[in-house]
Short mmCIF file of C-alpha atoms and ligand atoms in Angstrom, two decimals:
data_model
loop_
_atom_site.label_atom_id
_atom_site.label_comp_id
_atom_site.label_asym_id
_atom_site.label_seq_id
_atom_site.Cartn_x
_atom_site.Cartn_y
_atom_site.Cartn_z
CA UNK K 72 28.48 -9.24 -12.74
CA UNK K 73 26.12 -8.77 -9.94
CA UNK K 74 22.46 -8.22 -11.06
CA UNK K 75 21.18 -4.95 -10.19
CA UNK K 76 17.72 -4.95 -8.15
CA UNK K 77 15.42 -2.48 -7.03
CA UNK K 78 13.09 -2.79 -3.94
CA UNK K 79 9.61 -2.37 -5.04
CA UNK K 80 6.06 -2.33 -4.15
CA UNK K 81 2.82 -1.98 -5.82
CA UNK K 82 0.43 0.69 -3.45
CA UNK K 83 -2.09 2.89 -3.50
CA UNK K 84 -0.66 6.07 -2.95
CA UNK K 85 -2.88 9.03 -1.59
CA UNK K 86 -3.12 12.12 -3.91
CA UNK K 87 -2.45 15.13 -1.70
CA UNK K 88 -6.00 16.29 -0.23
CA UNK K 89 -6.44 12.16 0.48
CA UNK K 90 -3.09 12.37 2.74
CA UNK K 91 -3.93 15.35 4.31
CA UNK K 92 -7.34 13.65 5.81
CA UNK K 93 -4.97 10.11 6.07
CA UNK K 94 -2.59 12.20 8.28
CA UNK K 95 -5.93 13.41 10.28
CA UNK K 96 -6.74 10.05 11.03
CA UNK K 97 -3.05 8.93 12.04
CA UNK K 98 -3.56 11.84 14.80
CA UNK K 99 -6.47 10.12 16.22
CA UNK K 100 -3.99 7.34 17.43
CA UNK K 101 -3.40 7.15 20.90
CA UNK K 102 0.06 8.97 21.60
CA UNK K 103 2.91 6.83 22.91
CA UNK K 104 2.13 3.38 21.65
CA UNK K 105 5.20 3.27 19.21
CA UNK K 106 6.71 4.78 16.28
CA UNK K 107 4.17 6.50 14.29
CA UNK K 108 5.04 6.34 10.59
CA UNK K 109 6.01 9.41 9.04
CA UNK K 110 2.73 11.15 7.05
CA UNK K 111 4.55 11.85 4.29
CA UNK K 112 5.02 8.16 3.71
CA UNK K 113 1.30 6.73 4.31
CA UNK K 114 0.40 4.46 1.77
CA UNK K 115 -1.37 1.24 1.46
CA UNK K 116 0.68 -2.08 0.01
CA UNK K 117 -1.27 -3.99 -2.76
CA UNK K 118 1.25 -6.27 -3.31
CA UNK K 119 5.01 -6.32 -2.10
CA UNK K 120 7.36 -7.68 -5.01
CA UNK K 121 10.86 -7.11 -2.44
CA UNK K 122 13.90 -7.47 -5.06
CA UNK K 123 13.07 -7.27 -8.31
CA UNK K 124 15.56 -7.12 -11.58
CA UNK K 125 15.63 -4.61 -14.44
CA UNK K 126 14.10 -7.66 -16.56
CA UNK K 127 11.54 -8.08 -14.11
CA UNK K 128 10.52 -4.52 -13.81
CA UNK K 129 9.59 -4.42 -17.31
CA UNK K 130 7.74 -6.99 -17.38
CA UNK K 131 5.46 -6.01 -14.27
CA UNK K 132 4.72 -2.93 -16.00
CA UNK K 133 3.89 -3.97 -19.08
CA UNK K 134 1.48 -6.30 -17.12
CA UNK K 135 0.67 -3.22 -15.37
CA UNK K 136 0.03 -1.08 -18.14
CA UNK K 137 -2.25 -4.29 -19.68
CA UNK K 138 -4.83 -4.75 -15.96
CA UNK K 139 -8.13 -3.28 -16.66
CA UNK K 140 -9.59 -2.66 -13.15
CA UNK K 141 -12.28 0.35 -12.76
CA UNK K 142 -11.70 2.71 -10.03
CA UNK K 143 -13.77 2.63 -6.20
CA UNK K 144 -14.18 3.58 -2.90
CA UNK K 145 -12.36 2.50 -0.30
CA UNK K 146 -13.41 3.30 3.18
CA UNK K 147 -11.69 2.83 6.48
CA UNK K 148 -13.26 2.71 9.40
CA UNK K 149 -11.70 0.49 11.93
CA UNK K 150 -7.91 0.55 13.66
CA UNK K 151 -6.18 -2.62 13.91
CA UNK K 152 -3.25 -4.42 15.35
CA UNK K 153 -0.90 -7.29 14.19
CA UNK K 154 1.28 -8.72 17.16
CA UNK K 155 3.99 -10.21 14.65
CA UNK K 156 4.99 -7.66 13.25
CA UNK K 157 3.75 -5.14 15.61
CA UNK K 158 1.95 -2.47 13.57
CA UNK K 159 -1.25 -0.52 14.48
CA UNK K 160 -3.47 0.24 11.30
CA UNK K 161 -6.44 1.33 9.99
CA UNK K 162 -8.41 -0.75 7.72
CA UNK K 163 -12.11 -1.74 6.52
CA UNK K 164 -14.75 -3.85 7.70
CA UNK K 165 -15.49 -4.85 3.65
CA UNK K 166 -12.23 -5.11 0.92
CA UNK K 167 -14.33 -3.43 -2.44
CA UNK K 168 -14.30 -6.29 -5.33
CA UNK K 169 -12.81 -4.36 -7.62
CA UNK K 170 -9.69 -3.67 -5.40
CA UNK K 171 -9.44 -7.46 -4.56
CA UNK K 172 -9.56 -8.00 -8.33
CA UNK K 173 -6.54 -5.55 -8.92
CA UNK K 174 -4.45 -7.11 -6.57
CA UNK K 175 -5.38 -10.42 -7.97
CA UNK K 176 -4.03 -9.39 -11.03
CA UNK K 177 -0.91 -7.87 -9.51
CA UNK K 178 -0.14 -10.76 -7.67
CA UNK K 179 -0.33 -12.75 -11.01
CA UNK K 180 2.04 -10.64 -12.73
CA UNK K 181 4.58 -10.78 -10.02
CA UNK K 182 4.32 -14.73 -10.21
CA UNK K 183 4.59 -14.98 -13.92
CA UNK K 184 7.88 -12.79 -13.22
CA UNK K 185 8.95 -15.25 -10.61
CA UNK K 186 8.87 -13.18 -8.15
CA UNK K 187 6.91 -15.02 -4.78
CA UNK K 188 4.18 -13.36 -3.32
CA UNK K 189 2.13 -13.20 -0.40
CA UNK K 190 -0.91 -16.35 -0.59
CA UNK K 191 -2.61 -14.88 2.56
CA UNK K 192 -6.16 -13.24 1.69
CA UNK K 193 -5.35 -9.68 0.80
CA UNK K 194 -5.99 -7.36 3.44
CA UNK K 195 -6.01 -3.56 3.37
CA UNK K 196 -4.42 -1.64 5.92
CA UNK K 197 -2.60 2.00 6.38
CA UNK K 198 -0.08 1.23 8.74
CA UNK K 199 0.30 4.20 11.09
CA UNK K 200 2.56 2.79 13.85
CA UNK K 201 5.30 0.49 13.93
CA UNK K 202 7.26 -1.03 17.08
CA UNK K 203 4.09 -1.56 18.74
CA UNK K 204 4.70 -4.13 20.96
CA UNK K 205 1.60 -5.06 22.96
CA UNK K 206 -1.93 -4.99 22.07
CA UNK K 207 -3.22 -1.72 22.50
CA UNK K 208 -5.67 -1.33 25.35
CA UNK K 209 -9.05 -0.51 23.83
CA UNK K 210 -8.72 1.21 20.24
CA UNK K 211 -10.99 4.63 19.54
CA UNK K 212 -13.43 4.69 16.70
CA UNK K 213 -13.43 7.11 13.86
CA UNK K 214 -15.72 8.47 11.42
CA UNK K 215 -15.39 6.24 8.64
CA UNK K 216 -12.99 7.87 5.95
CA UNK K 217 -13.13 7.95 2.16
CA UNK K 218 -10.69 6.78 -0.60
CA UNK K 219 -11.36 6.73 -3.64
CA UNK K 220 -9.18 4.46 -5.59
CA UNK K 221 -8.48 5.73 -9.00
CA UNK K 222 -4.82 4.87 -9.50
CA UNK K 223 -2.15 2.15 -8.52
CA UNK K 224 1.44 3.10 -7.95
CA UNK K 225 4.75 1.45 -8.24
CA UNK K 226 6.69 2.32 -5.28
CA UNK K 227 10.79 1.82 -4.73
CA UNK K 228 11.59 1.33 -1.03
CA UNK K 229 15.36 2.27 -0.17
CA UNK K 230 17.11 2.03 2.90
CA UNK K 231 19.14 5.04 3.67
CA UNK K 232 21.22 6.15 6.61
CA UNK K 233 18.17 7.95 7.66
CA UNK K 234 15.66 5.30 7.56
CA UNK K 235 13.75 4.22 4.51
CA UNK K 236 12.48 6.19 1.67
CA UNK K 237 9.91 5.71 -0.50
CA UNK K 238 9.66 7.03 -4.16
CA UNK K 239 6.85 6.58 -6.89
CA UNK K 240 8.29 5.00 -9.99
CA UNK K 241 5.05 4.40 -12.20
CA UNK K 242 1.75 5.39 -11.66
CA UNK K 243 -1.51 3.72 -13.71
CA UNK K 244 -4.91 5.44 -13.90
CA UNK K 245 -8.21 2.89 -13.15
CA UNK K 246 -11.02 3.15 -15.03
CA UNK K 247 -13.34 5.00 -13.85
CA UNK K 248 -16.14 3.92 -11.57
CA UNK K 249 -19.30 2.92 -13.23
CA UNK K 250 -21.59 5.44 -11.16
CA UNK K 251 -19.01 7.88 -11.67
CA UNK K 252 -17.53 10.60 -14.03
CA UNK K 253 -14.45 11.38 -12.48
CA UNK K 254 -11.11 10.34 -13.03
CA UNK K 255 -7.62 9.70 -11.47
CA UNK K 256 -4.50 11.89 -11.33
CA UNK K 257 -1.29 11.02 -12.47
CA UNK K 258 1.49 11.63 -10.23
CA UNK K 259 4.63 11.10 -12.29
P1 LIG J 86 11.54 -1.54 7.17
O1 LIG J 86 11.40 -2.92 6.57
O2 LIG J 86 12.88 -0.96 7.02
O3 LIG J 86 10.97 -1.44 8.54
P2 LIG J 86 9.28 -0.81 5.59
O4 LIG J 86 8.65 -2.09 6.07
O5 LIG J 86 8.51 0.46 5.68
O6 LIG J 86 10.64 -0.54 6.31
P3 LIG J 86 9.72 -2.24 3.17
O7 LIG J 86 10.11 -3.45 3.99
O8 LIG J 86 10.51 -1.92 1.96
O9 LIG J 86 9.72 -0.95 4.07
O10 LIG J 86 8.21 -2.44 2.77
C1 LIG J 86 7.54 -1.59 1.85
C2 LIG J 86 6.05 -1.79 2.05
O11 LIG J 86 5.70 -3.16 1.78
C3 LIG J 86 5.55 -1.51 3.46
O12 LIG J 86 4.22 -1.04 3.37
C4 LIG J 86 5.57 -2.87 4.12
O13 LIG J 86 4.63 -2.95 5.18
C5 LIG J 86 5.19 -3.77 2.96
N1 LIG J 86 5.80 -5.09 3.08
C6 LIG J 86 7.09 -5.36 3.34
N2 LIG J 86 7.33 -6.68 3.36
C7 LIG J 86 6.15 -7.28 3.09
C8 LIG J 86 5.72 -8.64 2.96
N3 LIG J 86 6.56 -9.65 3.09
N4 LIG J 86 4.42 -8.87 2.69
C9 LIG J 86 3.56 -7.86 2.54
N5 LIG J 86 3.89 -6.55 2.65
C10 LIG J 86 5.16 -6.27 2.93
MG1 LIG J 87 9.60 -4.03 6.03
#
C-alpha cells in the first residue's frame, strides 16, 4: 500500500495584527510586476520538509516540541528579487541569531528524519510576488517593519483546483525574549 504523505513546511506565521501591517507592506509593491501572493497566505518558510510520512511527522514534532529557542525581533526593511525562481520579497539587512539557531535546529530534525533539506545559508524572506520575470526596475524603500518572533508553525501546503492552500497543523510557543515579558499566541 502506497504511503500516505503530507506536504509540509515549518514557517513563521503572522498572528493577525502582524498580517494586517505584512499586507500593508505587500501594497507598497509596485503594481503590475506579477502575481502578488494572496495576504491571507503571507508567511515566511524556515525550513521546507516537501513530502513527509505519518512516521516522519511525528518525529519532527516531537523534535519540535523538544527545540528551546527564545523568541525576537525580526525586522524587514529591504525588497528583494530572485531571478530563478522569480519572486519579489521583502527581507532584512541582519538574520537575528536566535532565528538562525531555530532553523538550525529544524533543519537537523528534518535530516535525522531523512528528509533532505536546503544547505544554502538560511535566508528570510516574505515572498509577496511570484511570476516575476525580470528584475524589477529600481525597488522603493519602506519604513523598516517589526516582527516579533514568538512562535514557529507547521504548515501543510495542498494543491487544489484553485491553487494552493495553506493550513497550520502545529504551532510551538518560543521562549520569551530575554529583555522581554511578553509571550506568544497559540494559534491551534
Ligand atoms: P507552488 O509550488 O504551487 O507555486 P508554493 O511554492 O506557494 O506553491 P509550496 O511549493 O508547497 O507552495 O511551498 C510552500 C512554501 O515553502 C513556500 O513558502 C515556498 O516558497 C517554500 N518552498 C517550496 N519549495 C522550497 C524549497 N525547495 N526550498 C525552500 N523553500 C521552498
Ligand atoms: Mg513551490
Amino acid at each position: 500500500m502506497a504511503v500516505e504523505r503530507q506536504r509540509l513546511f515549518f514557517a513563521l506565521w503572522p498572528a493577525p495584527a502582524q498580517r494586517a501591517a505584512l499586507s500593508h507592506l505587500a501594497g507598497r509593491v509596485p503594481a503590475g510586476l506579477g502575481r502578488p501572493v494572496s495576504l491571507d497566505t503571507l508567511h515566511i518558510t524556515l525550513v521546507f520538509l516537501g513530502a513527509v510520512s505519518t512516521e516522519q511527522r511525528q518525529a519532527l514534532e516531537a523534535a519540535a516540541e523538544r527545540i528551546n529557542a527564545p523568541s525576537c525581533l525580526l525586522t524587514l526593511d529591504r525588497f528583494g528579487y530572485w531571478r530563478k525562481p522569480q519572486v519579489l520579497w521583502a527581507g532584512c539587512a541582519s538574520t537575528p541569531p536566535p532565528l538562525l539557531h531555530l532553523v538550525a535546529q529544524l533543519q537537523r530534525a528534518a535530516s535525522v528524519c531523512g528528509l533532505r533539506v536546503d544547505t544554502r545559508p538560511y535566508q528570510p524572506h516574505l515572498t509577496l510576488c511570484r511570476k516575476v520575470r525580470r528584475p524589477p526596475p529600481g525597488l522603493p524603500g519602506f519604513e523598516p517593519l517589526s516582527w516579533p518572533v514568538a512562535a514557529f508553525s507547521l504548515v501543510e501546503s495542498q494543491t487544489r483546483p484553485g491553487g494552493v492552500t495553506y493550513t497550520q497543523r502545529r504551532v510551538w510557543v518560543l521562549a520569551p525574549r530575554a529583555d522581554s515579558t511578553s509571550g506568544g499566541d497559540s494559534v491551534e
